[in-house]
Amino acid sequence: MPCNCCEMENNTFGEDEAKANLKDYRKRGPANQTKLILEAVRSLGLKDASLLDVGGGIGTIHHELLKDVASEATHVDASSAYLKIATEEAKRLGHEAQVKFIHADFTDVAESLQQADVVTLDRVVCCYPNMRELLKAASSKSRKAIVMTYPRETWYIRMVIAVTNLWQRLIKDPFRVFVHPVNEMESLLMGEGLKRTSTRRLFVWEMALYQRT
Ligand SMILES: C[S@@+](CC[C@H](N)C(=O)[O-])C[C@H]1O[C@@H](n2cnc3c(N)ncnc32)[C@H](O)[C@@H]1O
C-alpha cells in the first residue's frame, strides 16, 4: 500500500477502471475537465516544458502535452493499475522515454523529485484527505504554474458526495471523497507565492490555474 493515509489503498483505482478510462480516452479524447487543464497549460505559451502530473491516472495530460508543449514529464500515482495502463499507452504513442513513472503517494516522495515548470492535479485533491500537505508539496515542485481540477462547492455536489461517502461507509471501504474549501486552497497557494489567473467551471468540476507571481 503506497499511500501514507489509510483512506486510499492501491486498489481504490483498480485495473477495470483504468481500462475503462483508456477506452474512453481512445474513443473520445480527453475528458471535459482534462481539456480545461490542457487549454490552461497551453495558454502559458511554453515550449519544451517539464511537467509533473500528480495522480495522472492513465496519463492523458502527458500523452497530450508531449505533442506540443512539453519535452519531459513525471507521473506520480498511488495506483499501480493506472500506472501500468499509462506506461503501456505511453509506449504505444512512442514517448515512454520522455516520461518517468513513479508509484507512490506524492507527499511521500515530493522531496526527492526535481521541480517542473508545470504541476497538474486533475481530480486528485478530492481523493486526498490532507489537502494542505498535498498542495504544499505540489507548489514546492512548481517553477511556473499549478493547474488543477476539483469538485465545485455546490449543494448538489455536496449531496452526491455525502451519499457516495455514506455508501463507502456501508460497504466498509475506507476510501472517501472530499470537497476541500476553494478559499482554503487559494489562500494556501497564495501563501506559497502563486496567484490564481484563470478559473473555468463545468457542472461538476472547477479548473484553476495558478501562476508564480
Ligand atoms: C479520480 S483519479 C483521477 C485520475 C486522472 N487524473 C484523471 O483525471 O483521469 C485520482 C488519481 O489520483 C491518484 N492519487 C490520489 N492521491 C494521490 C497521492 N497523494 N499521490 C499520488 N497519487 C494520488 C489516484 O491513485 C488516482 O490515480
Coordinates of N, CA and C and ligand atoms in Angstrom, one line a residue:
M1 N 0.8 -1.2 0.0 CA 0.0 0.0 0.0 C 0.9 1.3 0.0
P2 N 0.9 2.0 -1.1 CA 1.9 3.1 -1.2 C 1.5 4.4 -0.5
C3 N 0.2 4.5 -0.2 CA -0.2 5.8 0.4 C 0.0 5.9 1.9
N4 N 0.4 7.1 2.4 CA 0.6 7.2 3.8 C -0.7 7.4 4.6
C5 N -1.8 7.5 3.9 CA -3.1 7.6 4.6 C -3.9 6.3 4.5
C6 N -4.7 6.0 5.5 CA -5.4 4.7 5.4 C -6.6 4.8 4.5
E7 N -7.0 6.0 4.1 CA -8.2 6.2 3.3 C -8.1 5.7 1.9
M8 N -6.9 5.7 1.3 CA -6.8 5.4 -0.1 C -5.8 4.2 -0.2
E9 N -6.3 3.1 -0.8 CA -5.5 2.0 -1.0 C -5.2 1.8 -2.5
N10 N -4.2 1.0 -2.8 CA -3.7 0.8 -4.1 C -4.9 0.4 -5.0
N11 N -5.8 -0.4 -4.5 CA -6.9 -1.0 -5.3 C -8.1 -0.1 -5.4
T12 N -8.1 1.1 -4.8 CA -9.2 2.1 -4.9 C -9.4 2.4 -6.4
F13 N -8.3 2.6 -7.1 CA -8.3 2.9 -8.5 C -7.7 1.7 -9.2
G14 N -8.5 0.7 -9.6 CA -8.0 -0.6 -10.0 C -8.0 -0.8 -11.5
E15 N -7.7 -2.0 -11.9 CA -7.5 -2.3 -13.3 C -8.7 -2.0 -14.2
D16 N -9.9 -2.4 -13.7 CA -11.1 -2.3 -14.6 C -11.4 -0.9 -14.9
E17 N -11.2 0.0 -13.8 CA -11.5 1.4 -14.0 C -10.4 2.0 -15.0
A18 N -9.2 1.6 -14.8 CA -8.1 2.1 -15.6 C -8.4 1.7 -17.1
K19 N -8.8 0.5 -17.3 CA -9.0 0.0 -18.7 C -10.2 0.8 -19.3
A20 N -11.3 1.0 -18.5 CA -12.4 1.8 -19.0 C -12.0 3.2 -19.3
N21 N -11.2 3.8 -18.5 CA -10.7 5.2 -18.8 C -10.0 5.3 -20.1
L22 N -9.1 4.2 -20.3 CA -8.3 4.2 -21.5 C -9.2 4.1 -22.7
K23 N -10.2 3.2 -22.6 CA -11.1 3.0 -23.7 C -11.8 4.3 -24.1
D24 N -12.3 5.0 -23.1 CA -12.9 6.4 -23.3 C -12.0 7.3 -23.9
Y25 N -10.7 7.4 -23.4 CA -9.8 8.3 -24.0 C -9.5 8.0 -25.4
R26 N -9.3 6.7 -25.8 CA -9.0 6.4 -27.2 C -10.2 6.7 -28.1
K27 N -11.4 6.6 -27.5 CA -12.6 6.8 -28.3 C -13.0 8.3 -28.5
R28 N -12.9 9.0 -27.3 CA -13.4 10.4 -27.3 C -12.4 11.4 -27.0
G29 N -11.1 11.0 -26.7 CA -10.1 12.0 -26.4 C -10.2 12.4 -24.9
P30 N -9.5 13.4 -24.5 CA -9.5 13.8 -23.0 C -10.9 14.1 -22.5
A31 N -11.1 13.8 -21.3 CA -12.4 14.2 -20.6 C -12.5 15.7 -20.6
N32 N -13.8 16.2 -20.4 CA -14.0 17.7 -20.5 C -13.2 18.5 -19.5
Q33 N -13.1 18.0 -18.2 CA -12.4 18.8 -17.2 C -10.8 18.7 -17.5
T34 N -10.4 17.6 -18.1 CA -9.0 17.5 -18.5 C -8.7 18.5 -19.7
K35 N -9.7 18.6 -20.6 CA -9.5 19.6 -21.6 C -9.2 21.0 -21.1
L36 N -9.9 21.3 -20.0 CA -9.7 22.7 -19.4 C -8.2 22.8 -18.9
I37 N -7.7 21.7 -18.3 CA -6.3 21.8 -17.8 C -5.4 21.9 -19.0
L38 N -5.6 21.2 -20.1 CA -4.8 21.2 -21.3 C -4.8 22.6 -21.9
E39 N -6.0 23.2 -22.0 CA -6.1 24.6 -22.5 C -5.3 25.6 -21.6
A40 N -5.5 25.4 -20.3 CA -4.8 26.3 -19.4 C -3.3 26.2 -19.5
V41 N -2.8 25.0 -19.6 CA -1.3 24.8 -19.8 C -0.9 25.4 -21.1
R42 N -1.6 25.2 -22.2 CA -1.2 25.7 -23.5 C -1.3 27.2 -23.5
S43 N -2.2 27.8 -22.7 CA -2.3 29.3 -22.7 C -1.0 29.9 -22.1
L44 N -0.2 29.1 -21.4 CA 1.1 29.7 -20.9 C 2.1 29.9 -22.0
G45 N 1.9 29.3 -23.1 CA 2.8 29.6 -24.2 C 4.2 28.9 -24.0
L46 N 4.3 27.9 -23.3 CA 5.6 27.2 -23.0 C 6.0 26.3 -24.2
K47 N 7.3 26.1 -24.3 CA 7.9 25.1 -25.3 C 8.9 24.3 -24.5
D48 N 9.0 23.0 -24.8 CA 9.9 22.1 -24.2 C 9.8 22.2 -22.7
A49 N 8.6 22.3 -22.2 CA 8.4 22.4 -20.7 C 8.6 21.1 -20.0
S50 N 8.8 21.1 -18.7 CA 8.8 19.9 -17.9 C 7.4 19.9 -17.2
L51 N 6.9 18.7 -17.1 CA 5.6 18.5 -16.4 C 5.7 17.6 -15.2
L52 N 5.0 17.9 -14.2 CA 4.8 16.9 -13.1 C 3.3 16.7 -12.9
D53 N 2.9 15.5 -13.3 CA 1.5 15.2 -13.2 C 1.2 14.3 -11.9
V54 N 0.6 14.9 -11.0 CA 0.3 14.1 -9.7 C -1.0 13.4 -9.8
G55 N -1.0 12.1 -9.6 CA -2.3 11.4 -9.7 C -2.8 11.4 -11.2
G56 N -1.9 11.2 -12.1 CA -2.2 11.4 -13.5 C -3.1 10.3 -14.1
G57 N -3.5 9.3 -13.4 CA -4.4 8.2 -13.9 C -3.7 7.5 -15.1
I58 N -4.5 7.5 -16.2 CA -4.0 6.8 -17.4 C -3.0 7.6 -18.2
G59 N -2.7 8.8 -17.7 CA -1.6 9.7 -18.3 C -2.1 10.6 -19.4
T60 N -3.4 10.9 -19.4 CA -3.9 11.7 -20.5 C -3.1 13.0 -20.7
I61 N -2.8 13.7 -19.5 CA -2.2 15.0 -19.6 C -0.8 14.9 -20.3
H62 N 0.0 14.0 -20.0 CA 1.3 13.9 -20.6 C 1.2 13.3 -22.0
H63 N 0.2 12.4 -22.2 CA 0.1 11.9 -23.6 C -0.2 13.1 -24.6
E64 N -1.0 14.0 -24.1 CA -1.4 15.2 -24.9 C -0.3 16.3 -25.0
L65 N 0.2 16.6 -23.8 CA 1.1 17.8 -23.8 C 2.5 17.5 -24.4
L66 N 2.9 16.2 -24.4 CA 4.2 15.9 -25.0 C 4.1 16.1 -26.5
K67 N 2.9 16.3 -27.1 CA 2.8 16.5 -28.5 C 3.3 17.9 -28.9
D68 N 3.1 18.9 -28.0 CA 3.4 20.3 -28.4 C 4.1 21.1 -27.3
V69 N 3.7 20.9 -26.1 CA 4.2 21.9 -25.0 C 5.4 21.4 -24.3
A70 N 5.4 20.1 -24.0 CA 6.4 19.5 -23.0 C 7.4 18.6 -23.7
S71 N 8.6 18.5 -23.1 CA 9.5 17.6 -23.7 C 9.8 16.5 -22.7
E72 N 9.4 16.7 -21.4 CA 9.6 15.6 -20.4 C 8.4 15.7 -19.4
A73 N 8.2 14.5 -18.8 CA 7.1 14.5 -17.8 C 7.4 13.5 -16.7
T74 N 6.9 13.8 -15.5 CA 7.0 12.8 -14.4 C 5.5 12.6 -14.0
H75 N 5.2 11.3 -13.8 CA 3.8 10.9 -13.5 C 3.9 10.1 -12.2
V76 N 3.4 10.7 -11.1 CA 3.4 10.1 -9.8 C 2.0 9.6 -9.5
D77 N 1.8 8.3 -9.2 CA 0.5 7.9 -8.9 C 0.5 6.8 -7.8
A78 N -0.5 6.8 -7.0 CA -0.7 5.9 -5.9 C -1.3 4.5 -6.4
S79 N -1.8 4.6 -7.7 CA -2.4 3.4 -8.2 C -1.5 2.6 -9.2
S80 N -1.1 1.4 -8.9 CA -0.3 0.7 -9.8 C -1.0 0.3 -11.1
A81 N -2.3 0.1 -11.0 CA -3.1 -0.3 -12.1 C -3.1 0.9 -13.1
Y82 N -3.4 2.1 -12.7 CA -3.4 3.2 -13.5 C -2.0 3.4 -14.2
L83 N -1.0 3.3 -13.3 CA 0.4 3.5 -13.9 C 0.7 2.5 -15.0
K84 N 0.3 1.2 -14.8 CA 0.6 0.2 -15.8 C -0.1 0.6 -17.1
I85 N -1.3 1.0 -17.1 CA -2.0 1.4 -18.3 C -1.4 2.6 -18.9
A86 N -1.0 3.6 -18.0 CA -0.4 4.8 -18.5 C 0.9 4.5 -19.2
T87 N 1.7 3.6 -18.7 CA 3.0 3.2 -19.3 C 2.8 2.5 -20.6
E88 N 1.8 1.6 -20.7 CA 1.6 0.9 -21.9 C 1.1 1.9 -23.0
E89 N 0.3 2.9 -22.6 CA -0.2 3.9 -23.6 C 1.0 4.8 -24.1
A90 N 1.8 5.1 -23.1 CA 3.0 6.0 -23.5 C 3.9 5.2 -24.5
K91 N 4.0 3.9 -24.3 CA 4.8 3.1 -25.2 C 4.2 3.1 -26.6
R92 N 2.9 2.9 -26.6 CA 2.1 2.8 -27.9 C 2.3 4.1 -28.6
L93 N 2.3 5.3 -27.9 CA 2.4 6.6 -28.5 C 3.8 6.9 -28.8
G94 N 4.8 6.1 -28.3 CA 6.2 6.4 -28.7 C 6.9 7.4 -27.8
H95 N 6.3 7.8 -26.7 CA 7.0 8.8 -25.9 C 7.4 8.3 -24.5
E96 N 7.5 6.9 -24.3 CA 7.7 6.4 -23.0 C 9.1 6.9 -22.4
A97 N 10.0 7.2 -23.3 CA 11.4 7.6 -22.9 C 11.3 9.0 -22.2
Q98 N 10.3 9.7 -22.6 CA 10.2 11.1 -22.0 C 9.4 11.2 -20.7
V99 N 8.9 10.0 -20.2 CA 8.1 10.0 -19.0 C 8.7 9.2 -17.9
K100 N 8.8 9.8 -16.8 CA 9.3 9.0 -15.6 C 8.0 8.6 -14.8
F101 N 7.8 7.3 -14.6 CA 6.6 6.9 -13.9 C 7.1 6.5 -12.4
I102 N 6.3 7.0 -11.5 CA 6.7 6.7 -10.1 C 5.4 6.3 -9.3
H103 N 5.5 5.1 -8.8 CA 4.4 4.5 -8.0 C 4.6 4.9 -6.5
A104 N 3.8 5.9 -6.1 CA 4.0 6.4 -4.7 C 2.9 7.3 -4.3
D105 N 2.7 7.6 -3.0 CA 1.9 8.7 -2.6 C 2.9 9.9 -2.8
F106 N 2.4 10.9 -3.6 CA 3.2 12.0 -3.9 C 3.8 12.7 -2.7
T107 N 3.0 12.8 -1.6 CA 3.5 13.6 -0.5 C 4.7 12.8 0.2
D108 N 4.8 11.5 -0.1 CA 6.0 10.8 0.5 C 7.2 11.0 -0.3
V109 N 7.1 11.3 -1.6 CA 8.3 11.3 -2.5 C 8.6 12.7 -3.0
A110 N 7.7 13.7 -2.7 CA 7.9 15.0 -3.3 C 9.3 15.6 -3.1
E111 N 9.8 15.4 -1.9 CA 11.1 16.0 -1.6 C 12.2 15.5 -2.5
S112 N 12.1 14.3 -2.9 CA 13.2 13.7 -3.8 C 13.0 14.0 -5.3
L113 N 11.9 14.7 -5.6 CA 11.7 15.0 -7.0 C 12.2 16.3 -7.4
Q114 N 12.6 16.5 -8.7 CA 13.0 17.7 -9.2 C 11.8 18.6 -9.5
Q115 N 12.1 20.0 -9.5 CA 11.0 20.9 -9.9 C 10.6 20.7 -11.3
A116 N 9.4 21.1 -11.6 CA 8.9 21.0 -13.0 C 8.3 22.4 -13.3
D117 N 8.2 22.8 -14.6 CA 7.6 24.0 -15.0 C 6.2 24.1 -14.5
V118 N 5.5 23.0 -14.8 CA 4.0 23.0 -14.5 C 3.7 21.7 -13.8
V119 N 2.9 21.9 -12.7 CA 2.4 20.7 -11.9 C 0.9 20.6 -12.1
T120 N 0.4 19.4 -12.5 CA -1.0 19.3 -12.7 C -1.6 18.3 -11.7
L121 N -2.8 18.6 -11.3 CA -3.6 17.6 -10.4 C -5.0 17.6 -10.9
D122 N -5.3 16.6 -11.7 CA -6.7 16.6 -12.4 C -7.5 15.6 -11.5
R123 N -8.5 16.1 -10.8 CA -9.4 15.3 -10.0 C -8.6 14.5 -8.9
V124 N -7.6 15.2 -8.3 CA -6.8 14.5 -7.3 C -7.0 15.0 -5.9
V125 N -7.1 16.3 -5.7 CA -7.3 16.8 -4.3 C -8.5 16.3 -3.7
C126 N -9.5 15.9 -4.5 CA -10.8 15.4 -3.9 C -10.6 13.9 -3.4
C127 N -9.5 13.3 -3.7 CA -9.2 11.9 -3.3 C -8.4 11.9 -2.0
Y128 N -7.9 13.1 -1.6 CA -6.9 13.1 -0.6 C -7.3 13.9 0.6
P129 N -7.3 13.3 1.8 CA -7.8 14.0 3.0 C -6.9 15.2 3.4
N130 N -5.6 15.1 3.2 CA -4.7 16.2 3.7 C -4.4 17.1 2.5
M131 N -5.4 17.9 2.2 CA -5.2 18.9 1.1 C -4.0 19.8 1.3
R132 N -3.8 20.2 2.5 CA -2.7 21.2 2.7 C -1.4 20.5 2.4
E133 N -1.2 19.3 2.9 CA 0.1 18.7 2.6 C 0.3 18.4 1.1
L134 N -0.8 18.0 0.5 CA -0.7 17.7 -1.0 C -0.4 19.0 -1.8
L135 N -1.1 20.1 -1.5 CA -0.8 21.3 -2.3 C 0.5 22.0 -1.9
K136 N 0.9 21.9 -0.7 CA 2.2 22.5 -0.3 C 3.3 21.7 -1.1
A137 N 3.2 20.4 -1.1 CA 4.2 19.6 -1.8 C 4.2 20.0 -3.3
A138 N 2.9 20.1 -3.9 CA 2.8 20.4 -5.3 C 3.4 21.8 -5.6
S139 N 3.2 22.8 -4.7 CA 3.7 24.1 -5.0 C 5.2 24.2 -4.9
S140 N 5.7 23.4 -4.0 CA 7.2 23.4 -3.8 C 7.9 22.8 -5.1
K141 N 7.1 22.0 -5.9 CA 7.7 21.4 -7.1 C 7.4 22.2 -8.3
S142 N 6.7 23.3 -8.2 CA 6.3 24.1 -9.4 C 7.1 25.3 -9.6
R143 N 7.8 25.4 -10.8 CA 8.5 26.6 -11.1 C 7.6 27.7 -11.6
K144 N 6.6 27.3 -12.5 CA 5.8 28.4 -13.1 C 4.3 28.3 -12.8
A145 N 3.8 27.1 -12.7 CA 2.3 27.1 -12.6 C 1.8 25.8 -12.0
I146 N 0.7 25.9 -11.4 CA -0.1 24.7 -10.9 C -1.4 24.7 -11.6
V147 N -1.9 23.7 -12.2 CA -3.2 23.6 -12.7 C -4.0 22.4 -12.1
M148 N -5.2 22.7 -11.7 CA -5.9 21.6 -11.0 C -7.4 21.6 -11.3
T149 N -8.0 20.5 -11.2 CA -9.5 20.5 -11.1 C -9.9 19.8 -9.8
Y150 N -11.1 20.2 -9.4 CA -11.6 19.7 -8.1 C -13.1 19.9 -8.2
P151 N -13.9 19.2 -7.3 CA -15.3 19.3 -7.4 C -15.8 20.7 -6.9
R152 N -16.8 21.3 -7.6 CA -17.3 22.6 -7.2 C -18.0 22.5 -5.9
E153 N -18.0 23.7 -5.2 CA -18.6 23.7 -3.9 C -20.1 24.1 -4.0
T154 N -20.9 23.2 -4.6 CA -22.3 23.5 -4.8 C -23.1 22.5 -3.9
W155 N -24.4 22.8 -3.7 CA -25.2 22.0 -2.8 C -25.3 20.6 -3.5
Y156 N -25.5 20.6 -4.8 CA -25.7 19.3 -5.5 C -24.5 18.4 -5.4
I157 N -23.3 19.0 -5.5 CA -22.1 18.2 -5.4 C -21.9 17.6 -4.0
R158 N -22.2 18.5 -3.0 CA -22.1 18.1 -1.6 C -23.0 16.9 -1.3
M159 N -24.2 17.0 -1.9 CA -25.2 16.0 -1.7 C -24.7 14.6 -2.3
V160 N -24.3 14.7 -3.5 CA -23.8 13.5 -4.2 C -22.6 12.9 -3.4
I161 N -21.7 13.7 -3.0 CA -20.5 13.2 -2.3 C -20.9 12.7 -0.9
A162 N -21.9 13.3 -0.2 CA -22.4 12.7 1.1 C -22.9 11.3 0.9
V163 N -23.7 11.2 -0.2 CA -24.3 9.8 -0.5 C -23.2 8.8 -0.8
T164 N -22.3 9.3 -1.7 CA -21.1 8.4 -2.0 C -20.4 7.9 -0.8
N165 N -20.1 8.9 0.1 CA -19.3 8.5 1.3 C -20.1 7.7 2.2
L166 N -21.4 7.9 2.3 CA -22.3 7.0 3.1 C -22.2 5.6 2.6
W167 N -22.3 5.5 1.2 CA -22.2 4.1 0.6 C -20.9 3.5 0.9
Q168 N -19.8 4.3 0.8 CA -18.5 3.7 1.1 C -18.4 3.2 2.5
R169 N -19.0 3.9 3.4 CA -19.0 3.5 4.8 C -19.8 2.2 5.0
L170 N -21.0 2.1 4.3 CA -21.8 0.9 4.4 C -21.1 -0.3 3.9
I171 N -20.3 -0.1 2.8 CA -19.6 -1.3 2.2 C -18.3 -1.5 2.8
K172 N -18.0 -0.7 3.9 CA -16.8 -0.8 4.7 C -15.5 -0.6 3.8
D173 N -15.6 0.3 2.8 CA -14.5 0.7 2.0 C -14.0 2.0 2.6
P174 N -12.7 2.1 3.1 CA -12.3 3.3 3.8 C -12.1 4.5 2.9
F175 N -12.1 4.3 1.5 CA -11.9 5.5 0.7 C -13.1 6.5 0.8
R176 N -12.7 7.8 0.8 CA -13.7 8.9 0.9 C -13.4 9.9 -0.1
V177 N -14.4 10.7 -0.5 CA -14.2 11.8 -1.5 C -14.4 13.1 -0.7
F178 N -13.6 14.1 -1.0 CA -13.6 15.3 -0.2 C -13.9 16.5 -1.1
V179 N -14.7 17.5 -0.6 CA -14.8 18.8 -1.2 C -14.0 19.7 -0.4
H180 N -12.8 20.0 -0.7 CA -12.0 20.9 0.1 C -12.4 22.3 -0.2
P181 N -12.5 23.2 0.8 CA -12.9 24.6 0.5 C -12.0 25.3 -0.4
V182 N -12.6 25.9 -1.5 CA -11.8 26.5 -2.5 C -11.0 27.7 -1.9
N183 N -11.6 28.5 -1.0 CA -10.9 29.6 -0.4 C -9.7 29.2 0.4
E184 N -9.8 28.0 1.0 CA -8.6 27.5 1.8 C -7.5 27.1 0.9
M185 N -7.9 26.4 -0.3 CA -6.8 26.0 -1.2 C -6.2 27.3 -1.8
E186 N -7.0 28.3 -2.1 CA -6.5 29.5 -2.7 C -5.5 30.3 -1.7
S187 N -5.9 30.4 -0.4 CA -5.0 31.1 0.5 C -3.8 30.4 0.7
L188 N -3.8 29.0 0.7 CA -2.6 28.3 0.9 C -1.7 28.5 -0.3
L189 N -2.2 28.5 -1.5 CA -1.3 28.6 -2.7 C -0.8 30.0 -2.8
M190 N -1.7 31.0 -2.4 CA -1.2 32.4 -2.4 C 0.0 32.6 -1.4
G191 N -0.1 31.9 -0.3 CA 1.0 31.9 0.7 C 2.3 31.3 0.2
E192 N 2.1 30.4 -0.9 CA 3.3 29.8 -1.5 C 3.8 30.5 -2.7
G193 N 3.2 31.8 -2.9 CA 3.7 32.6 -4.0 C 3.0 32.4 -5.3
L194 N 1.8 31.8 -5.3 CA 1.1 31.6 -6.5 C -0.2 32.4 -6.6
K195 N -0.6 32.8 -7.8 CA -1.8 33.6 -7.9 C -2.7 33.0 -8.9
R196 N -4.0 33.0 -8.6 CA -5.0 32.4 -9.5 C -5.1 33.3 -10.7
T197 N -4.9 32.8 -11.9 CA -5.0 33.7 -13.1 C -6.1 33.2 -14.0
S198 N -6.7 32.0 -13.7 CA -7.8 31.6 -14.6 C -8.7 30.6 -13.8
T199 N -10.0 30.7 -14.0 CA -10.9 29.8 -13.4 C -12.0 29.4 -14.4
R200 N -12.2 28.1 -14.6 CA -13.3 27.7 -15.5 C -14.2 26.7 -14.8
R201 N -15.4 26.7 -15.1 CA -16.3 25.7 -14.4 C -17.2 24.9 -15.4
L202 N -17.3 23.6 -15.0 CA -18.3 22.7 -15.7 C -19.4 22.5 -14.6
F203 N -20.3 21.6 -14.9 CA -21.4 21.3 -14.0 C -20.8 20.7 -12.7
V204 N -19.8 19.8 -12.8 CA -19.3 19.2 -11.6 C -17.9 19.8 -11.2
W205 N -17.1 20.0 -12.2 CA -15.7 20.3 -11.9 C -15.3 21.8 -12.1
E206 N -14.4 22.3 -11.3 CA -13.8 23.6 -11.5 C -12.3 23.4 -11.8
M207 N -11.9 24.2 -12.7 CA -10.4 24.2 -13.1 C -9.8 25.5 -12.6
A208 N -8.7 25.5 -11.9 CA -8.0 26.7 -11.5 C -6.5 26.6 -12.0
L209 N -6.1 27.7 -12.6 CA -4.7 27.9 -13.0 C -4.1 28.9 -12.0
Y210 N -3.0 28.5 -11.4 CA -2.2 29.4 -10.5 C -0.8 29.5 -11.1
Q211 N -0.4 30.8 -11.2 CA 0.9 31.1 -11.7 C 1.8 31.8 -10.6
R212 N 3.1 31.6 -10.8 CA 4.1 32.2 -9.8 C 4.0 33.7 -10.0
T213 N 4.0 34.4 -8.9 CA 3.9 35.9 -9.1 C 5.3 36.4 -9.2
Ligands
LIG1 C1 -10.0 10.3 -9.7 S1 -8.5 9.7 -10.2 C2 -8.0 10.9 -11.4 C3 -7.0 10.3 -12.4 C4 -6.7 11.3 -13.6 N1 -6.0 12.5 -13.1 C5 -8.0 11.7 -14.3 O1 -8.5 12.8 -14.1 O2 -8.5 10.9 -15.1 C6 -7.4 10.1 -8.9 C7 -6.0 9.7 -9.1 O3 -5.1 10.3 -8.1 C8 -4.3 9.4 -7.6 N2 -3.9 10.0 -6.3 C9 -4.7 10.5 -5.3 N3 -3.9 11.0 -4.3 C10 -2.6 10.7 -4.6 C11 -1.4 11.0 -4.0 N4 -1.4 11.6 -2.8 N5 -0.3 10.6 -4.6 C12 -0.3 10.0 -5.8 N6 -1.4 9.8 -6.5 C13 -2.6 10.1 -5.9 C14 -5.0 8.1 -7.5 O4 -4.2 7.0 -7.5 C15 -5.8 8.2 -8.9 O5 -4.9 7.7 -9.9

